[in-house]
Amino acid sequence: MYPLSKRALAGVLALSLLTLTACGNQTSAQTGQHQTKSTSQGGQQTLVIDDLSETRDLTTIDPLNKDITLPRSMVYDSLFVKDKDGKLEPSLVQSYQTKGNTLEIKLKHGIKFQNGDPLNAQSVKATIEKILHPDPNEESAFTSLLANIKQINVVNQWTVDIVTAHADYILPQYLTNISIVDAKQLAKGNQYQTDLNGTGPYMLADWKRGQEVVLKANPHYWGKKPQFKKVVIKYVPDESTRIADLLSGHASIAADLTPESIDRITSNANSHVVTSPGDRVTYMSYNFNGPLANEKVRQAIYYALDRKTMTADVYGKYATPATAPVAKGASGYVDAFPLSDYNVAKAKKLLAEAGVKAPLSISLHVGQTDLDVAEVIQSQLKQVGIQVHIDVLAQGELLDPKQLNKPEPIMFIFTGLDNPEEDAYRIYAPTFSSESFIKPFGYKPSAQVAQLIQQYLAAPNLTERTQVSKQILDITKQQAAVVWLLQPANIYGVSNDIEWHVDGATQIHIQQIQEK
């Protein structure tokens, strides 16, 4: 067990008050376990999920506009999925093969959208083209992942050829997270953004913008039949409220929990904890001004940080110190940042070589959720003569150029770069390509790295991709533009009324959940 921070202790006290309020009309928390049960014959539950990260703020349910997974993953199917070991498997696809710059896909027959329209090659083409060419003022978070696609050719009703500008052997990996939308619906304008019509196990019944989505089982689903007659997905930004809902029986799953909340869940007779590998990484980068423009100063900061201790102090066993931008086992993983790199003496030597005299004062921008990590960094950098001043900002301000484009040196911490495909390209493209998201802050992308990223795409097997990945990481480690800190796990509080076998999934997969 590890000590609670002041912030976490305050959260626990708030949670206690909310839980008492939620349970005030109950004889005990135990009576709440029946509130999520359906009263219909057949006994199937209504599954209620309190979420934050997978729903975002539920102001949109557009399956192509934002990189969200709920409710999209329950209403739509993708061309491919991954099994519990992370291996690619066909979903809507019957078979596929890559020939040079062309990915040939043959679809399964007999699958229909929920409005009765048949799944066909035209819908695959229309979906991808919509992502590549969004309407003005719209942007899909998937666009950069599919940017290598040059054209899509419909061969026949069941066959489509996807032609890329360069050889791209990992394209099927990125199609695992793309919902296939009915071409006829896409032709009608923006209807598809609110009138969800997929081929998946659930159908949209109701949407209260910014609050919740209600789904009902698709009686004609082509795959494994849905376990629940109804699923309610709620956007609940406050962790204390999510836990109170679970403990009072108003939710079946409370997602996005911190380690400090685990005892509250496990001490209740009607709930337990489920964890899964996270698909995000907590990292630190800079505005590259003043001393932070010096590569040696950035290298010194990297060597001064003890990621192993940091992870243990903040997350205990519910996170992994980052030894690469992706988790061990992901495609492209290389142990390029071993924990043995922690070296205070080397950090001091690099600062001296850079001509820096202690104390060096640097601001650190952080959101509330990563404040504990920032406090550990503040303590560790003090050992090498760097005085860190923590500024807590709203999450949406952390990557705002207005906050970072200032003359004084600024570091910032962020947990993101969601990587459900578990492939290093998902990190390399937005971080180190010519369109790097840290470029507006002063980062100068390497032309050599940009070429290597293209080679990574073109590598025909994992062994060759891993070799290219090592080259990318060797160069970017020298640049020290980003410090990869840790990879937090997903922590869920779960009602004892349901069983959930995660099997390696990094997100909520409805097919893994069933009632007891």
XYZ file of C-alpha atoms in Angstrom:
516
model
C 0.000 0.000 0.000
C 1.233 3.510 -0.699
C 0.329 6.824 1.006
C -2.466 9.066 -0.247
C -1.519 12.478 -1.570
C -3.378 15.509 -0.232
C -5.314 15.689 -3.503
C -6.257 12.004 -3.304
C -7.256 12.309 0.371
C -9.572 15.183 -0.475
C -11.111 13.059 -3.219
C -11.714 10.174 -0.822
C -13.448 12.476 1.670
C -15.650 13.852 -1.101
C -16.402 10.322 -2.247
C -17.484 9.352 1.260
C -19.978 12.190 1.389
C -21.357 11.385 -2.049
C -21.671 7.710 -1.214
C -23.568 8.467 1.968
C -25.915 10.715 0.015
C -26.449 8.145 -2.726
C -27.160 5.428 -0.193
C -29.263 7.558 2.122
C -32.531 5.959 1.042
C -31.119 2.432 1.189
C -31.003 0.180 4.242
C -27.458 -0.630 3.099
C -25.280 -0.467 0.005
C -26.140 -4.107 -0.536
C -29.684 -3.294 -1.626
C -28.298 -1.262 -4.511
C -26.984 -4.310 -6.306
C -30.461 -5.048 -7.709
C -31.123 -1.610 -9.181
C -29.392 -2.349 -12.456
C -31.318 -5.605 -12.966
C -33.904 -5.629 -15.730
C -37.387 -6.616 -14.660
C -38.131 -8.115 -18.060
C -38.695 -11.846 -18.479
C -35.444 -13.575 -19.321
C -33.636 -11.723 -16.534
C -31.079 -9.884 -18.649
C -29.547 -6.832 -17.025
C -29.531 -3.294 -18.166
C -25.810 -2.578 -18.210
C -24.973 0.940 -16.959
C -21.479 2.338 -17.568
C -20.207 5.541 -15.933
C -17.324 6.699 -18.116
C -15.033 9.605 -18.949
C -12.149 8.727 -21.273
C -13.979 6.591 -23.846
C -17.014 8.864 -24.110
C -15.113 12.151 -23.918
C -17.883 14.655 -23.060
C -20.688 13.032 -25.122
C -21.365 16.294 -26.928
C -20.920 14.272 -30.108
C -21.555 10.645 -31.024
C -20.309 11.061 -34.596
C -18.550 7.739 -35.344
C -15.983 9.391 -37.624
C -15.445 12.835 -36.150
C -13.677 12.105 -32.875
C -11.399 9.352 -31.707
C -13.856 7.995 -29.166
C -14.909 4.397 -28.617
C -18.209 4.612 -26.721
C -20.888 4.237 -27.979
C -19.228 3.695 -31.370
C -17.699 0.277 -30.665
C -21.079 -1.130 -29.612
C -23.079 0.184 -32.573
C -20.546 -0.327 -35.372
C -18.172 -3.030 -36.542
C -14.733 -2.558 -38.045
C -13.086 -4.474 -40.858
C -10.591 -6.072 -38.479
C -10.303 -6.722 -34.735
C -7.536 -7.937 -32.432
C -7.638 -11.100 -30.376
C -6.597 -11.330 -26.729
C -2.945 -11.690 -27.761
C -3.081 -8.587 -29.953
C -3.074 -10.522 -33.218
C -5.096 -9.246 -36.165
C -8.326 -11.075 -36.975
C -10.982 -10.442 -39.659
C -14.312 -8.981 -38.525
C -16.349 -7.719 -41.474
C -13.569 -9.046 -43.692
C -13.716 -12.543 -45.171
C -10.137 -12.456 -46.474
C -7.427 -9.938 -47.361
C -3.978 -9.701 -48.891
C -1.386 -7.019 -49.541
C 0.095 -6.785 -53.028
C 2.743 -4.078 -53.212
C 0.903 -0.798 -52.557
C -2.561 -2.378 -52.654
C -4.573 -3.901 -49.813
C -7.252 -6.173 -51.293
C -10.240 -6.774 -48.998
C -13.050 -9.243 -49.563
C -16.099 -8.740 -47.332
C -18.313 -11.313 -45.649
C -21.676 -11.818 -47.338
C -25.092 -11.323 -45.804
C -24.264 -8.643 -43.216
C -26.716 -5.744 -42.996
C -26.764 -2.324 -41.419
C -29.400 -1.788 -38.776
C -31.693 -0.027 -41.276
C -31.599 -3.083 -43.541
C -29.079 -1.824 -46.119
C -26.505 -4.482 -47.062
C -22.848 -4.104 -46.155
C -20.868 -3.709 -49.380
C -17.599 -2.464 -50.826
C -19.135 0.930 -51.601
C -19.672 1.565 -47.886
C -16.018 0.768 -47.156
C -14.951 3.190 -49.872
C -17.369 5.915 -48.753
C -16.313 5.618 -45.103
C -12.598 5.944 -45.802
C -13.102 8.772 -48.281
C -15.210 10.631 -45.726
C -12.363 10.364 -43.218
C -9.769 11.497 -45.756
C -11.892 14.370 -47.038
C -14.009 15.691 -44.160
C -16.399 18.582 -44.545
C -15.066 22.111 -43.895
C -14.659 22.832 -40.171
C -14.671 19.099 -39.454
C -11.674 16.939 -38.735
C -11.453 13.237 -38.034
C -8.885 12.058 -35.528
C -8.335 9.104 -37.888
C -7.269 11.199 -40.883
C -3.529 11.196 -40.127
C -3.529 7.414 -39.665
C -4.971 6.885 -43.138
C -3.066 9.683 -44.865
C -0.990 7.193 -46.874
C -4.102 6.076 -48.791
C -4.082 7.321 -52.370
C -7.340 5.869 -53.692
C -10.034 3.266 -53.018
C -11.331 1.136 -55.891
C -14.540 -0.892 -55.748
C -13.845 -4.112 -57.668
C -17.276 -5.646 -57.106
C -20.006 -5.694 -54.453
C -17.824 -7.603 -52.009
C -14.276 -6.570 -52.974
C -12.428 -3.296 -52.464
C -8.812 -2.363 -53.240
C -7.144 0.252 -51.025
C -4.153 1.782 -52.823
C -1.476 3.590 -50.793
C 1.156 6.087 -51.899
C 3.840 3.921 -50.326
C 3.878 0.311 -49.221
C 1.920 0.141 -45.961
C 1.860 -3.233 -44.219
C 0.373 -1.934 -40.985
C -2.710 -0.336 -42.561
C -4.955 -3.240 -41.408
C -3.935 -2.434 -37.832
C -5.440 1.051 -38.144
C -8.602 -0.257 -39.749
C -9.368 -2.081 -36.470
C -10.601 1.193 -35.008
C -12.530 2.530 -38.024
C -16.327 2.131 -37.984
C -17.828 1.223 -41.364
C -20.761 3.540 -42.112
C -23.538 2.945 -44.636
C -22.654 4.635 -47.958
C -26.311 5.554 -48.554
C -26.445 7.356 -45.231
C -23.173 9.192 -45.874
C -24.666 10.435 -49.148
C -27.428 12.182 -47.180
C -25.094 14.648 -45.501
C -24.602 14.820 -41.748
C -27.406 12.442 -40.785
C -24.897 9.738 -39.899
C -23.467 11.904 -37.088
C -26.566 11.609 -34.887
C -28.681 8.820 -36.426
C -26.285 5.965 -35.729
C -26.700 3.058 -38.144
C -24.028 0.401 -37.864
C -23.702 -3.350 -38.243
C -22.871 -3.855 -34.549
C -24.619 -5.639 -31.658
C -26.423 -2.547 -30.326
C -28.636 0.167 -31.785
C -29.114 3.772 -30.689
C -32.306 4.266 -28.654
C -31.693 7.715 -27.154
C -29.002 10.354 -26.754
C -29.023 13.178 -24.233
C -26.234 15.420 -25.418
C -23.459 15.765 -22.872
C -25.132 13.310 -20.485
C -25.857 9.774 -21.665
C -26.518 7.389 -24.524
C -29.068 4.578 -24.352
C -28.571 1.546 -26.598
C -30.829 -1.423 -27.269
C -29.846 -4.880 -28.486
C -29.787 -5.424 -32.260
C -32.038 -8.491 -32.742
C -30.590 -9.137 -36.205
C -26.910 -8.917 -35.310
C -24.812 -11.170 -37.524
C -22.272 -12.119 -34.824
C -22.438 -13.229 -31.197
C -25.821 -12.235 -29.791
C -25.835 -9.317 -27.333
C -25.781 -10.280 -23.644
C -27.809 -7.287 -22.468
C -31.132 -5.941 -23.707
C -30.129 -2.379 -22.916
C -26.866 -0.529 -22.309
C -26.743 2.948 -20.781
C -23.478 4.858 -21.194
C -23.149 7.940 -18.999
C -20.624 10.746 -19.158
C -19.668 11.292 -15.507
C -16.592 13.541 -15.220
C -16.266 13.309 -11.423
C -14.615 10.134 -10.110
C -16.350 10.354 -6.745
C -19.725 10.377 -8.473
C -18.807 7.390 -10.646
C -17.887 5.370 -7.567
C -20.966 6.481 -5.639
C -23.139 5.333 -8.562
C -21.470 1.920 -8.505
C -21.692 1.425 -4.741
C -25.353 2.484 -4.639
C -26.280 0.143 -7.484
C -26.952 2.880 -10.046
C -24.057 1.788 -12.284
C -22.690 -1.607 -13.321
C -19.226 -0.282 -14.241
C -17.370 2.779 -12.957
C -14.524 3.496 -15.376
C -11.420 5.702 -15.212
C -10.563 5.126 -11.564
C -7.358 6.037 -9.741
C -5.488 3.634 -7.432
C -6.631 5.585 -4.369
C -10.203 4.447 -5.065
C -9.509 0.726 -5.122
C -10.029 0.115 -1.394
C -13.465 1.721 -1.599
C -14.464 -0.749 -4.313
C -12.969 -3.913 -2.863
C -14.241 -3.254 0.664
C -17.823 -3.281 -0.642
C -19.457 -6.715 -0.716
C -21.191 -6.030 -4.025
C -18.319 -4.809 -6.194
C -14.826 -5.710 -7.328
C -11.987 -4.236 -9.375
C -11.041 -5.118 -12.929
C -7.875 -3.800 -14.570
C -6.681 -3.846 -18.155
C -3.589 -2.598 -19.977
C -3.835 1.113 -20.694
C -3.495 2.459 -24.224
C -2.220 5.890 -23.182
C 1.167 7.158 -22.076
C 2.070 9.893 -19.596
C 4.841 12.006 -21.069
C 6.627 15.329 -20.602
C 7.734 17.766 -23.280
C 8.826 21.389 -23.581
C 8.423 24.757 -25.226
C 12.103 24.569 -26.287
C 12.854 28.126 -25.131
C 15.835 29.419 -23.140
C 17.901 26.565 -21.679
C 15.327 24.022 -22.938
C 16.510 24.773 -26.482
C 19.759 23.061 -25.485
C 19.725 19.331 -26.205
C 22.039 18.603 -23.283
C 19.693 20.281 -20.807
C 16.814 18.128 -22.034
C 19.024 15.037 -21.829
C 19.955 15.976 -18.265
C 16.289 16.183 -17.299
C 15.735 12.691 -18.723
C 18.636 11.152 -16.764
C 17.567 12.947 -13.563
C 14.133 11.300 -13.491
C 13.650 8.007 -11.665
C 10.623 6.632 -13.527
C 10.502 3.439 -11.478
C 10.140 5.277 -8.178
C 7.797 7.823 -9.729
C 5.436 5.131 -10.971
C 5.480 3.215 -7.684
C 4.858 6.339 -5.594
C 1.928 7.585 -7.688
C 0.291 4.436 -9.082
C 1.665 1.513 -7.100
C 1.207 -1.627 -9.181
C -1.384 0.003 -11.455
C 1.050 1.503 -13.953
C 4.274 0.566 -15.701
C 7.355 2.795 -16.005
C 7.769 3.668 -19.668
C 10.797 2.122 -21.346
C 9.440 3.079 -24.789
C 6.563 5.212 -26.136
C 4.468 2.020 -26.368
C 3.954 -0.775 -23.875
C 6.035 -3.933 -23.956
C 4.467 -6.354 -26.401
C 3.117 -3.656 -28.712
C 4.222 -3.597 -32.340
C 7.433 -1.612 -32.692
C 8.375 -1.869 -29.011
C 12.082 -1.451 -28.263
C 13.574 -1.103 -24.781
C 15.226 2.177 -25.753
C 14.772 3.935 -22.403
C 15.850 1.364 -19.772
C 15.163 2.237 -16.140
C 18.883 1.885 -15.490
C 19.360 5.182 -17.377
C 18.495 7.033 -14.158
C 21.793 8.707 -13.266
C 21.945 11.881 -11.169
C 25.707 12.285 -11.649
C 25.327 12.114 -15.439
C 22.497 14.641 -15.316
C 24.652 17.100 -13.358
C 27.543 16.572 -15.798
C 25.296 17.314 -18.803
C 24.009 20.495 -17.167
C 27.572 21.605 -16.526
C 28.527 20.885 -20.160
C 25.546 22.986 -21.229
C 26.870 25.905 -19.188
C 23.913 25.896 -16.811
C 24.479 27.196 -13.318
C 22.253 26.051 -10.467
C 19.598 26.815 -9.574
C 17.838 26.678 -12.939
C 14.202 27.761 -12.692
C 11.608 26.096 -14.985
C 7.806 26.150 -14.964
C 5.874 22.883 -15.244
C 2.332 22.927 -16.630
C 0.101 20.039 -15.562
C -3.562 19.092 -15.336
C -5.179 18.068 -12.069
C -5.110 14.355 -12.943
C -1.293 14.298 -13.285
C -0.494 16.624 -10.385
C 1.007 13.840 -8.261
C 3.402 12.976 -11.112
C 4.411 16.636 -11.357
C 5.173 16.773 -7.649
C 7.499 13.761 -7.942
C 9.266 15.386 -10.914
C 9.627 18.590 -8.893
C 11.314 16.666 -6.084
C 13.605 14.638 -8.337
C 14.826 17.568 -10.453
C 15.665 19.508 -7.306
C 18.493 16.980 -6.765
C 20.280 18.271 -9.878
C 19.727 21.963 -9.195
C 16.522 22.533 -11.193
C 13.803 24.448 -9.367
C 10.388 23.456 -10.756
C 7.395 25.751 -10.344
C 4.141 23.846 -10.879
C 1.239 25.554 -12.641
C -2.050 23.612 -12.681
C -4.043 24.279 -15.860
C -7.317 23.030 -17.264
C -6.767 19.925 -19.382
C -7.721 21.761 -22.578
C -5.072 24.435 -21.966
C -2.074 22.132 -21.666
C -1.408 21.855 -25.412
C -2.576 25.388 -26.218
C 0.232 27.293 -28.009
C -0.884 30.442 -26.159
C 0.190 28.802 -22.906
C 3.505 27.479 -24.217
C 4.732 30.093 -26.687
C 6.312 32.247 -23.997
C 9.957 33.315 -23.616
C 10.492 31.555 -20.283
C 11.308 27.813 -20.257
C 8.222 25.648 -19.741
C 7.741 21.895 -19.389
C 4.340 20.228 -19.602
C 2.927 16.829 -18.615
C 0.109 15.122 -20.479
C -1.495 11.683 -20.468
C -2.731 10.854 -23.931
C -1.586 9.688 -27.362
C -4.294 7.010 -27.188
C -3.024 3.910 -28.952
C -5.761 1.259 -29.175
C -3.964 -0.298 -32.146
C -0.920 -0.878 -29.907
C 1.505 0.108 -32.639
C 4.427 2.543 -32.420
C 3.381 4.352 -35.597
C 0.421 5.760 -33.664
C 3.017 7.616 -31.524
C 5.674 8.335 -34.130
C 3.414 10.015 -36.703
C 1.875 12.715 -34.474
C 5.004 13.264 -32.383
C 8.020 13.140 -34.691
C 6.785 13.615 -38.277
C 6.867 16.928 -40.130
C 3.363 17.557 -38.735
C 4.458 16.981 -35.132
C 2.045 18.317 -32.522
C 5.012 19.743 -30.548
C 6.351 21.571 -33.615
C 4.339 24.733 -32.764
C 6.131 24.785 -29.411
C 9.592 24.947 -30.997
C 10.439 21.322 -31.775
C 12.377 20.868 -35.017
C 11.417 17.565 -36.686
C 14.238 15.492 -38.137
C 14.073 14.770 -41.867
C 15.874 11.501 -41.192
C 13.205 10.448 -38.674
C 10.458 11.370 -41.130
C 12.039 9.036 -43.706
C 12.358 6.275 -41.134
C 8.663 6.603 -40.277
C 7.849 5.902 -43.931
C 10.217 2.926 -43.850
C 8.394 1.665 -40.772
C 5.121 1.670 -42.707
C 6.722 -0.145 -45.607
C 8.389 -2.873 -43.535
C 6.632 -6.153 -44.461
C 7.022 -7.871 -41.074
C 7.367 -7.144 -37.385
C 11.075 -7.957 -37.278
C 11.918 -5.320 -39.871
C 9.553 -2.780 -38.307
C 11.228 -3.305 -34.944
C 14.639 -2.658 -36.495
C 13.396 0.619 -37.981
C 11.707 1.499 -34.702
C 15.043 1.169 -32.911
C 16.611 3.660 -35.323
C 13.786 6.127 -34.732
C 14.128 5.844 -30.976
C 17.931 6.136 -31.041
C 17.673 9.479 -32.841
C 14.765 10.835 -30.817
C 16.414 9.794 -27.555
C 19.381 11.952 -28.511
C 17.011 14.846 -29.286
C 15.347 14.345 -25.888
C 12.281 16.260 -27.048
C 9.950 14.005 -25.045
C 10.372 12.092 -21.790
C 8.194 8.981 -21.778
C 7.271 8.643 -18.103
C 4.775 5.842 -17.480
C 1.853 3.869 -18.862
C -1.129 3.808 -16.471
C -3.471 0.843 -16.425
C -7.218 1.127 -16.860
C -8.949 0.596 -13.518
C -12.665 -0.202 -13.321
C -15.037 -0.746 -10.464
C -17.456 -3.526 -11.412
C -20.712 -4.780 -9.914
C -20.715 -8.381 -8.742
C -23.831 -8.889 -10.862
C -21.655 -9.130 -13.975
C -18.576 -11.000 -15.148
C -15.928 -9.272 -17.223
C -12.942 -11.147 -18.641
C -10.774 -8.397 -20.119
C -8.383 -10.713 -22.008
C -5.842 -8.015 -22.848
C -8.255 -5.415 -24.261
C -7.260 -1.791 -23.656
C -10.855 -0.531 -23.903
C -14.352 -1.647 -22.905
C -15.413 -4.474 -25.237
C -19.079 -5.303 -24.751
C -18.643 -8.884 -25.961
C -16.351 -9.624 -22.993
C -19.033 -8.664 -20.454
C -21.904 -10.893 -19.364
C -24.347 -11.215 -16.501
C -23.812 -13.848 -13.841
